PDB file of C-alpha atoms in Angstrom:
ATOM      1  CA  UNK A 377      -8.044 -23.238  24.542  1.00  0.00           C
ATOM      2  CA  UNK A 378      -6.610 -20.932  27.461  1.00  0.00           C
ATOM      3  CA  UNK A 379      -8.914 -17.874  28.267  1.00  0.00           C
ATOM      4  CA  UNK A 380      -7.479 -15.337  30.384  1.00  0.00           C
ATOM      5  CA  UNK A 381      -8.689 -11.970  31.595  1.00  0.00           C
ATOM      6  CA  UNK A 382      -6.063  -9.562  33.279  1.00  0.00           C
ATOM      7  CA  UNK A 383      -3.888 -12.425  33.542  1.00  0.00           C
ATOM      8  CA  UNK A 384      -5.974 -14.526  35.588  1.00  0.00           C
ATOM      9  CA  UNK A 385      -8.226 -17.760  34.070  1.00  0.00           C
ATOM     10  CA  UNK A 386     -11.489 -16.668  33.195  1.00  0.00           C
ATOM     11  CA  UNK A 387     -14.256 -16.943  35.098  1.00  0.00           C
ATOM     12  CA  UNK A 388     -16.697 -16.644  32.010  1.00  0.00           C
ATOM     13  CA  UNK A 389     -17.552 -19.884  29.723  1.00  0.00           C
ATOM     14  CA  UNK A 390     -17.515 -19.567  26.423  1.00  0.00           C
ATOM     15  CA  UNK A 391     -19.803 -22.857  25.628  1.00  0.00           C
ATOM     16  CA  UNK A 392     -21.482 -21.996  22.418  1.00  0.00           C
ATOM     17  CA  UNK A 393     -19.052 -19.740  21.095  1.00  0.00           C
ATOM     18  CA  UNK A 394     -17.356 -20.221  18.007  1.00  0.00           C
ATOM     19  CA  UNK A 395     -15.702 -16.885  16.484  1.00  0.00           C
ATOM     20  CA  UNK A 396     -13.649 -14.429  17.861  1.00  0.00           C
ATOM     21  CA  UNK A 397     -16.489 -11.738  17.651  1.00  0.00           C
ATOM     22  CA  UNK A 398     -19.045 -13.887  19.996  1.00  0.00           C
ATOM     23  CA  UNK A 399     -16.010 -14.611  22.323  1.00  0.00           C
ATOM     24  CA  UNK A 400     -15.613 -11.007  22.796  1.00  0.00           C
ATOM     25  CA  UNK A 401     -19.172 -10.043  22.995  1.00  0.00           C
ATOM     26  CA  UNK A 402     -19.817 -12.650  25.774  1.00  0.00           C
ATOM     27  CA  UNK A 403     -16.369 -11.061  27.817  1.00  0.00           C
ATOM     28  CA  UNK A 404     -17.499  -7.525  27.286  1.00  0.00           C
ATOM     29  CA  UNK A 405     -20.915  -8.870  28.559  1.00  0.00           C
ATOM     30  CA  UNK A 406     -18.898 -10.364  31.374  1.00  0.00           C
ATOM     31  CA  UNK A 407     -16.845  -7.101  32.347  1.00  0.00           C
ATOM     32  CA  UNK A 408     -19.724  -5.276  32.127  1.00  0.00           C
ATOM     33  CA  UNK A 409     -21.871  -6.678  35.449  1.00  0.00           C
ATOM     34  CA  UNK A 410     -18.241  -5.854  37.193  1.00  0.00           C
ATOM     35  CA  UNK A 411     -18.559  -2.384  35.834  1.00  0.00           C
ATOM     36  CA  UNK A 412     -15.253  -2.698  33.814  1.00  0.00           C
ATOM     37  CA  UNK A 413     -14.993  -2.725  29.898  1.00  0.00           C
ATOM     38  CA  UNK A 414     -12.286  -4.861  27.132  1.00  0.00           C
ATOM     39  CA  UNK A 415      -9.705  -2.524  26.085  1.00  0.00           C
ATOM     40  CA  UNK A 416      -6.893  -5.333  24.498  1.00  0.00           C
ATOM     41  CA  UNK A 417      -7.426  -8.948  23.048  1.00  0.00           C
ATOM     42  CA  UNK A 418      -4.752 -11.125  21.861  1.00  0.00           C
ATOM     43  CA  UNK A 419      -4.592 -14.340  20.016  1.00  0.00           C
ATOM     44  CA  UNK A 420      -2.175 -16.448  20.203  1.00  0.00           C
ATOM     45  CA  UNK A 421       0.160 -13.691  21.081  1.00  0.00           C
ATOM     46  CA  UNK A 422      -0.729 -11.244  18.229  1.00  0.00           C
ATOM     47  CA  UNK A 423      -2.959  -8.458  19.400  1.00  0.00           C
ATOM     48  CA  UNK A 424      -5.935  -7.726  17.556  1.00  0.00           C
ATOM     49  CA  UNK A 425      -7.562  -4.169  16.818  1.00  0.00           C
ATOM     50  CA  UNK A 426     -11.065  -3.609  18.738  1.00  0.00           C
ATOM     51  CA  UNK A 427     -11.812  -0.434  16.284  1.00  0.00           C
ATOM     52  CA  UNK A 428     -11.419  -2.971  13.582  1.00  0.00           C
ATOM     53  CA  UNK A 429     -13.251  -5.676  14.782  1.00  0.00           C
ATOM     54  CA  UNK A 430     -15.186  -6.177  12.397  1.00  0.00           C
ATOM     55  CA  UNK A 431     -12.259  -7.624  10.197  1.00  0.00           C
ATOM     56  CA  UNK A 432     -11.736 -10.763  12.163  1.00  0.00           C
ATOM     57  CA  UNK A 433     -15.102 -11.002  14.557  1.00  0.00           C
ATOM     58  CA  UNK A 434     -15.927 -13.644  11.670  1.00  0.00           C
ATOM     59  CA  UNK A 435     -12.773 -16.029  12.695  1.00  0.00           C
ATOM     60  CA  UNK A 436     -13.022 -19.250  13.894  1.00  0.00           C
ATOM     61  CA  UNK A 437     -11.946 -20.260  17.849  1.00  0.00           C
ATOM     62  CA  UNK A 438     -11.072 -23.420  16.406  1.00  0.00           C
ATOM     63  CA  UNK A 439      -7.163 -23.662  16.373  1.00  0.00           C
ATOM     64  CA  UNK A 440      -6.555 -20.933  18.300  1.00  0.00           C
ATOM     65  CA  UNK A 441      -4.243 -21.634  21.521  1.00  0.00           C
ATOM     66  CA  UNK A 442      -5.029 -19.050  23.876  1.00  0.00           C
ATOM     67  CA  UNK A 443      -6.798 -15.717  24.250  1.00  0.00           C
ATOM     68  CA  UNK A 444      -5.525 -13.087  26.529  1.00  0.00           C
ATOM     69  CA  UNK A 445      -8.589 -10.541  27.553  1.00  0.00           C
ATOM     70  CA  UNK A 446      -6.988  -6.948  29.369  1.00  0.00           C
ATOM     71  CA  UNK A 447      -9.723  -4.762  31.080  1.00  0.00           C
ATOM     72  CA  UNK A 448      -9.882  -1.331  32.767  1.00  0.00           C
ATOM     73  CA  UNK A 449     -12.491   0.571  34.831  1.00  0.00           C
ATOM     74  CA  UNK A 450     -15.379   1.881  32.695  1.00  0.00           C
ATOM     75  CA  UNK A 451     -15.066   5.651  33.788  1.00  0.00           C
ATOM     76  CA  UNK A 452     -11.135   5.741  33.287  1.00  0.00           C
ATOM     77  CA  UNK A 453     -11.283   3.467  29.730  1.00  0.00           C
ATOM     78  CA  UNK A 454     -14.857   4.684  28.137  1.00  0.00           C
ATOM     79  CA  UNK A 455     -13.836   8.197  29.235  1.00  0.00           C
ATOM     80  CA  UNK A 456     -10.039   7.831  27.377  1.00  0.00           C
ATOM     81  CA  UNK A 457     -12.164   5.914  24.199  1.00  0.00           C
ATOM     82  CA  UNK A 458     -14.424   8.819  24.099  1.00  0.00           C
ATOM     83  CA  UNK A 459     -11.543  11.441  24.006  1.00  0.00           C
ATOM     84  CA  UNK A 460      -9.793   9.539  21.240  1.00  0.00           C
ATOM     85  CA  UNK A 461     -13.095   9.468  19.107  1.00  0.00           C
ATOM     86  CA  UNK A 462     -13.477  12.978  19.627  1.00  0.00           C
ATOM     87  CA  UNK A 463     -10.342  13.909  18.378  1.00  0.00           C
ATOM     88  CA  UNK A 464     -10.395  12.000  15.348  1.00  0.00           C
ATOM     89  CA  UNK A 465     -14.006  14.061  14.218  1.00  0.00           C
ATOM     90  CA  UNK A 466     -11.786  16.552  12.507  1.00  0.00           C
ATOM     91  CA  UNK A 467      -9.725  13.943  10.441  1.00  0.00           C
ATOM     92  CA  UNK A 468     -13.046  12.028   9.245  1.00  0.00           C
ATOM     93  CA  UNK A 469     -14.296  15.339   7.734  1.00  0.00           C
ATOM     94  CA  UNK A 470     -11.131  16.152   6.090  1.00  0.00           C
ATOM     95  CA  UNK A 471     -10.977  12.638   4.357  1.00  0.00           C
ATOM     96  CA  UNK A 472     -14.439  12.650   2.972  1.00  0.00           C
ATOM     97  CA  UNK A 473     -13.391  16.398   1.609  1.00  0.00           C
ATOM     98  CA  UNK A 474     -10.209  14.288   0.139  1.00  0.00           C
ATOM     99  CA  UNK A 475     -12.218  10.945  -1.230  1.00  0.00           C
ATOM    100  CA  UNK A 476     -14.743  13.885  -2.932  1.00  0.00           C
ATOM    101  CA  UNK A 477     -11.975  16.077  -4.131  1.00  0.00           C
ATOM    102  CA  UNK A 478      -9.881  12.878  -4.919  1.00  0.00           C
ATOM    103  CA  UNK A 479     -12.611  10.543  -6.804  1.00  0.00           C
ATOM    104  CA  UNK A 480     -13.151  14.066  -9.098  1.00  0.00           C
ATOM    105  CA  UNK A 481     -10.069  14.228  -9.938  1.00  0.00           C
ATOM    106  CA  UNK A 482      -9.245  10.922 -11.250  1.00  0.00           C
ATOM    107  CA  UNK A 483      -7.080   9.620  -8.065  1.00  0.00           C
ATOM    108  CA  UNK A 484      -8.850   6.629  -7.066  1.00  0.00           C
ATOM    109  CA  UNK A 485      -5.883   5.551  -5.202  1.00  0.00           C
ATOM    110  CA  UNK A 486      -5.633   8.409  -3.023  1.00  0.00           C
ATOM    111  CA  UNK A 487      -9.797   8.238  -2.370  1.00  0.00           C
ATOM    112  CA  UNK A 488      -9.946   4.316  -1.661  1.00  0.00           C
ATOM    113  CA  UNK A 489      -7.427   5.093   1.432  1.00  0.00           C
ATOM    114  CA  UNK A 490      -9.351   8.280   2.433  1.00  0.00           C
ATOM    115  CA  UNK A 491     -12.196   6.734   2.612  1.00  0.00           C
ATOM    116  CA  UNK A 492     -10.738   3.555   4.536  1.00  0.00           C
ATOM    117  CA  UNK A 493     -10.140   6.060   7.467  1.00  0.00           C
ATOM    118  CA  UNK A 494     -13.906   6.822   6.886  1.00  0.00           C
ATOM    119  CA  UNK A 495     -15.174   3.477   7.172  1.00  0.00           C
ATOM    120  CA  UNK A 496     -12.807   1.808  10.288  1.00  0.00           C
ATOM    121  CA  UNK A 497     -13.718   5.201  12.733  1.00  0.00           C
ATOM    122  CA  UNK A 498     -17.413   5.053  11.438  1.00  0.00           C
ATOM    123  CA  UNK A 499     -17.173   1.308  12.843  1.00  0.00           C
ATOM    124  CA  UNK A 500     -15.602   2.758  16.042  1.00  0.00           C
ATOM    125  CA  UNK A 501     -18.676   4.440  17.254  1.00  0.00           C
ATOM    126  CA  UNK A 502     -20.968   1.997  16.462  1.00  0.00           C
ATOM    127  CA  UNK A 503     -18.637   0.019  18.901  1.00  0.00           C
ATOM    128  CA  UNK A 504     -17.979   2.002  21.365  1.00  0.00           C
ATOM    129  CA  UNK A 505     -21.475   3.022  21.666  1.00  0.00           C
ATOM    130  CA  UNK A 506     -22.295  -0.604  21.783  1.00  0.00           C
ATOM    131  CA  UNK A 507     -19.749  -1.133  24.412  1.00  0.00           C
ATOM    132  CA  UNK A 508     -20.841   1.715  26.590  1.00  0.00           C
ATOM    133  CA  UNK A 509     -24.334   0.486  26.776  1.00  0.00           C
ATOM    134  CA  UNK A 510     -22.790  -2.995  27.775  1.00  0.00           C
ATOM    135  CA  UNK A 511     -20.698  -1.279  29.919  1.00  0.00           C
ATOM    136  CA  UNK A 512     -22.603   0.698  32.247  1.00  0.00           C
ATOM    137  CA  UNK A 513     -25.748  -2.001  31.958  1.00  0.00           C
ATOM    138  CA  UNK A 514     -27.843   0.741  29.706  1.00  0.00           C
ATOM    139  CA  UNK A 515     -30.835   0.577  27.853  1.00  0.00           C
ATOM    140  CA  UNK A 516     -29.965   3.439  24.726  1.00  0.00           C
ATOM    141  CA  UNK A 517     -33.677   3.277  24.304  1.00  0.00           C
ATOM    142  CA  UNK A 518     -33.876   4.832  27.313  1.00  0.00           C
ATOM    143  CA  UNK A 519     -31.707   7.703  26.806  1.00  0.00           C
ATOM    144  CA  UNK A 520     -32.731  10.605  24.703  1.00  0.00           C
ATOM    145  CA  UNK A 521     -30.274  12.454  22.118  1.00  0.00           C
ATOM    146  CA  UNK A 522     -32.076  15.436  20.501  1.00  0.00           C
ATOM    147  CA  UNK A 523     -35.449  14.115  19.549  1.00  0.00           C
ATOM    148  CA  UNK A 524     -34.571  10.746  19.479  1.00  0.00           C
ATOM    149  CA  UNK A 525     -33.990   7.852  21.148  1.00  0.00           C
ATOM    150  CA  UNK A 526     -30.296   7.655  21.532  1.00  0.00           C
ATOM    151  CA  UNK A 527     -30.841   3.506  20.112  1.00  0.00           C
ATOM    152  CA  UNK A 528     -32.217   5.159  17.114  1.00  0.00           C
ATOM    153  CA  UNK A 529     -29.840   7.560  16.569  1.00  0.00           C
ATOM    154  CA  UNK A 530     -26.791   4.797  16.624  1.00  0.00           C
ATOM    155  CA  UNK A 531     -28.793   2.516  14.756  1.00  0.00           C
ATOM    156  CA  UNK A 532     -29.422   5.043  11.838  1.00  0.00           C
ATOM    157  CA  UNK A 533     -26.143   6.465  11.363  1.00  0.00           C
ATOM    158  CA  UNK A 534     -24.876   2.523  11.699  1.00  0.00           C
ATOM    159  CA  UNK A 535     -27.225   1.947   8.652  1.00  0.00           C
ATOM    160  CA  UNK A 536     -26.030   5.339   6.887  1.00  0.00           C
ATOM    161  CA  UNK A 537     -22.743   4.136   5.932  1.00  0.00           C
ATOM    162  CA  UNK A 538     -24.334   1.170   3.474  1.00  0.00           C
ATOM    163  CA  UNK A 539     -25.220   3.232   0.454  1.00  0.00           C
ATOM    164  CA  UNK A 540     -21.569   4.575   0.774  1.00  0.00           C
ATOM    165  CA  UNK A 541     -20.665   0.585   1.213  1.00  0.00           C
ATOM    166  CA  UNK A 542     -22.783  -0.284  -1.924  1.00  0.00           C
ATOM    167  CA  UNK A 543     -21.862   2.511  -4.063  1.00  0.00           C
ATOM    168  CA  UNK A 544     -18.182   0.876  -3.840  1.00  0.00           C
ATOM    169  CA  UNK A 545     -19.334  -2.661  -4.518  1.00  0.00           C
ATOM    170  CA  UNK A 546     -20.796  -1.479  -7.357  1.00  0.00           C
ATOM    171  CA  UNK A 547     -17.998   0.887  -8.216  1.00  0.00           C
ATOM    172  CA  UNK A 548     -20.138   3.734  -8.824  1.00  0.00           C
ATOM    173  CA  UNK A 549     -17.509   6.485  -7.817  1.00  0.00           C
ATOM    174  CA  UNK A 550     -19.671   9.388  -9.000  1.00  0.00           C
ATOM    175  CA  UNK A 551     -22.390   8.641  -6.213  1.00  0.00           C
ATOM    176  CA  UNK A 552     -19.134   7.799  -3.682  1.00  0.00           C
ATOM    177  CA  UNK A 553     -18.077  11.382  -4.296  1.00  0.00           C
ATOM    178  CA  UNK A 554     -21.481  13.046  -3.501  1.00  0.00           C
ATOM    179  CA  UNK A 555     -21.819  10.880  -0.562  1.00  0.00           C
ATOM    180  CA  UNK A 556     -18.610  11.793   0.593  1.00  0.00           C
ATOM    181  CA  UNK A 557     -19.570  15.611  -0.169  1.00  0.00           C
ATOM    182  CA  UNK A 558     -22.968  16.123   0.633  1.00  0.00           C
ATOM    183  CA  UNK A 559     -24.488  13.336   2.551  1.00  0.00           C
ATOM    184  CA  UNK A 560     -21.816  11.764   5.215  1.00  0.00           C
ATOM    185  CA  UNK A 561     -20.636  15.229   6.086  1.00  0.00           C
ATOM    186  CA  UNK A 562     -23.453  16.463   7.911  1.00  0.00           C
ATOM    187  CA  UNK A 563     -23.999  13.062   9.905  1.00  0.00           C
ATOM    188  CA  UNK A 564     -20.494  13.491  11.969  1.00  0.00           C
ATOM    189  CA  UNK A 565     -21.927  16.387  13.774  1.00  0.00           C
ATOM    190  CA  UNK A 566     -25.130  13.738  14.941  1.00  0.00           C
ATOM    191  CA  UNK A 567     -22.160  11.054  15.593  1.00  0.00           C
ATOM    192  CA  UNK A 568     -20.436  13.920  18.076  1.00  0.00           C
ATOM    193  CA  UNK A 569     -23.708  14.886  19.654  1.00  0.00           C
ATOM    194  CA  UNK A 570     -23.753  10.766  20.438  1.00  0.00           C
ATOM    195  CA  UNK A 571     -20.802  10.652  21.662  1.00  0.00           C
ATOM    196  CA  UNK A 572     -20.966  13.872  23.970  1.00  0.00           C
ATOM    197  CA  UNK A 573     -24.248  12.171  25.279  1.00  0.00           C
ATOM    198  CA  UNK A 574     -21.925   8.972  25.667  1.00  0.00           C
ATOM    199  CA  UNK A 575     -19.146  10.975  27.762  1.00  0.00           C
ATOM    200  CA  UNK A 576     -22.495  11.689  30.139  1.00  0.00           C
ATOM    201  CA  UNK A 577     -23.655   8.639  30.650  1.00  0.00           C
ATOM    202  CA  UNK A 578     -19.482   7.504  30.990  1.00  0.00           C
ATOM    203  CA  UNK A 579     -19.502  10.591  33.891  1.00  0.00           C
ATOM    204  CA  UNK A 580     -22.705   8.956  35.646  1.00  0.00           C
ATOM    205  CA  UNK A 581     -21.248   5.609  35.845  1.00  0.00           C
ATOM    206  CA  UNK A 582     -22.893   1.892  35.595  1.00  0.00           C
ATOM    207  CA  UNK A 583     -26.368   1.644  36.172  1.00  0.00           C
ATOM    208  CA  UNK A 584     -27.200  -0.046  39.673  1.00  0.00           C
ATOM    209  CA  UNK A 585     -28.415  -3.113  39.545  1.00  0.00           C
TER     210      UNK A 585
END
């Protein structure tokens, strides 16, 4: 398999490796020490999503021809990341209003794609905060949001989108709609208090080693 980074070979092995999702962790890790982060992956010559990761991390390296990393400088591409986050905040609330007001209403159809907006940005932070810790060589531990640890505070609204997963699996829609109404609502604000705490630590730059 052909690894390339910016065009070049790369200089990172990939022994051990055997899905697309530990291949990318171990080049973020990578472009990380070199202060730069992964902003585009193709395989095989058909780009892949890195919002949506987490619909083909699981995919095997094994018949795959080549993989074509592109990078950018931390500040410039965690800063641009951030800003496109930020400005999707608005749209999340307005499609849990629409699942809610949807699901109530009888239009499943209309909810289950409202709520797929939900879910993909949701993954977004978690990975971009994971990327910006990778990024600028962070411990979120270290780093304090509020009254928490800003480690905590990703890892808890990570794990507050499983009810809303589980309530689908088990096609409870009545307890989808009051999540979406009552109890993923007031979690975006503590996802954009994250993320403005991200854009600070983006402004600061990598940590020195």
């Amino acid at each position: 398999m052909h690894v390339t980074l910016d065009g070049s070979p790369a200089a990172f092995g990939w022994s051990g490796c055997a899905t697309l999702g530990e291949l990318l962790a171990r080049a973020e890790q990578a472009c990380g020490a070199r202060g730069r982060v992964v902003t585009g992956l193709e395989a095989d010559g058909a780009g892949l999503d890195l919002a949506a990761r987490a619909s083909w991390a699981g995919r095997p390296l094994a018949g795959l021809q080549a993989l074509s990393f592109t990078t950018a400088e931390v500040d410039t591409s965690l800063a641009a990341t951030l800003d496109e986050l930020e400005a999707h905040f608005p749209a999340l609330r307005r499609e849990l209003e629409t699942a809610a007001e949807a699901l109530r209403a009888g239009q499943d159809a209309r909810a289950m794609e409202a709520l797929a907006g939900v879910v993909e940005l949701w993954e977004a932070c978690l990975a971009v905060a994971q990327g910006t810790s990778v990024a600028l060589r962070l411990d979120l531990a270290q780093v304090r949001v509020g009254e928490e640890a800003l480690s905590d505070r990703v890892a808890r609204l990570g794990a507050a989108i499983a009810p809303l997963d589980e309530a689908l699996r088990r096609k409870d829609l009545v307890l989808v709609a009051d999540l979406c109404a009552y109890e993923i609502p007031p979690l975006v604000a503590q996802w954009e208090e994250a993320v403005g705490v991200l854009r600070d630590l983006v402004a600061r730059g990598p940590t020195p080693r």
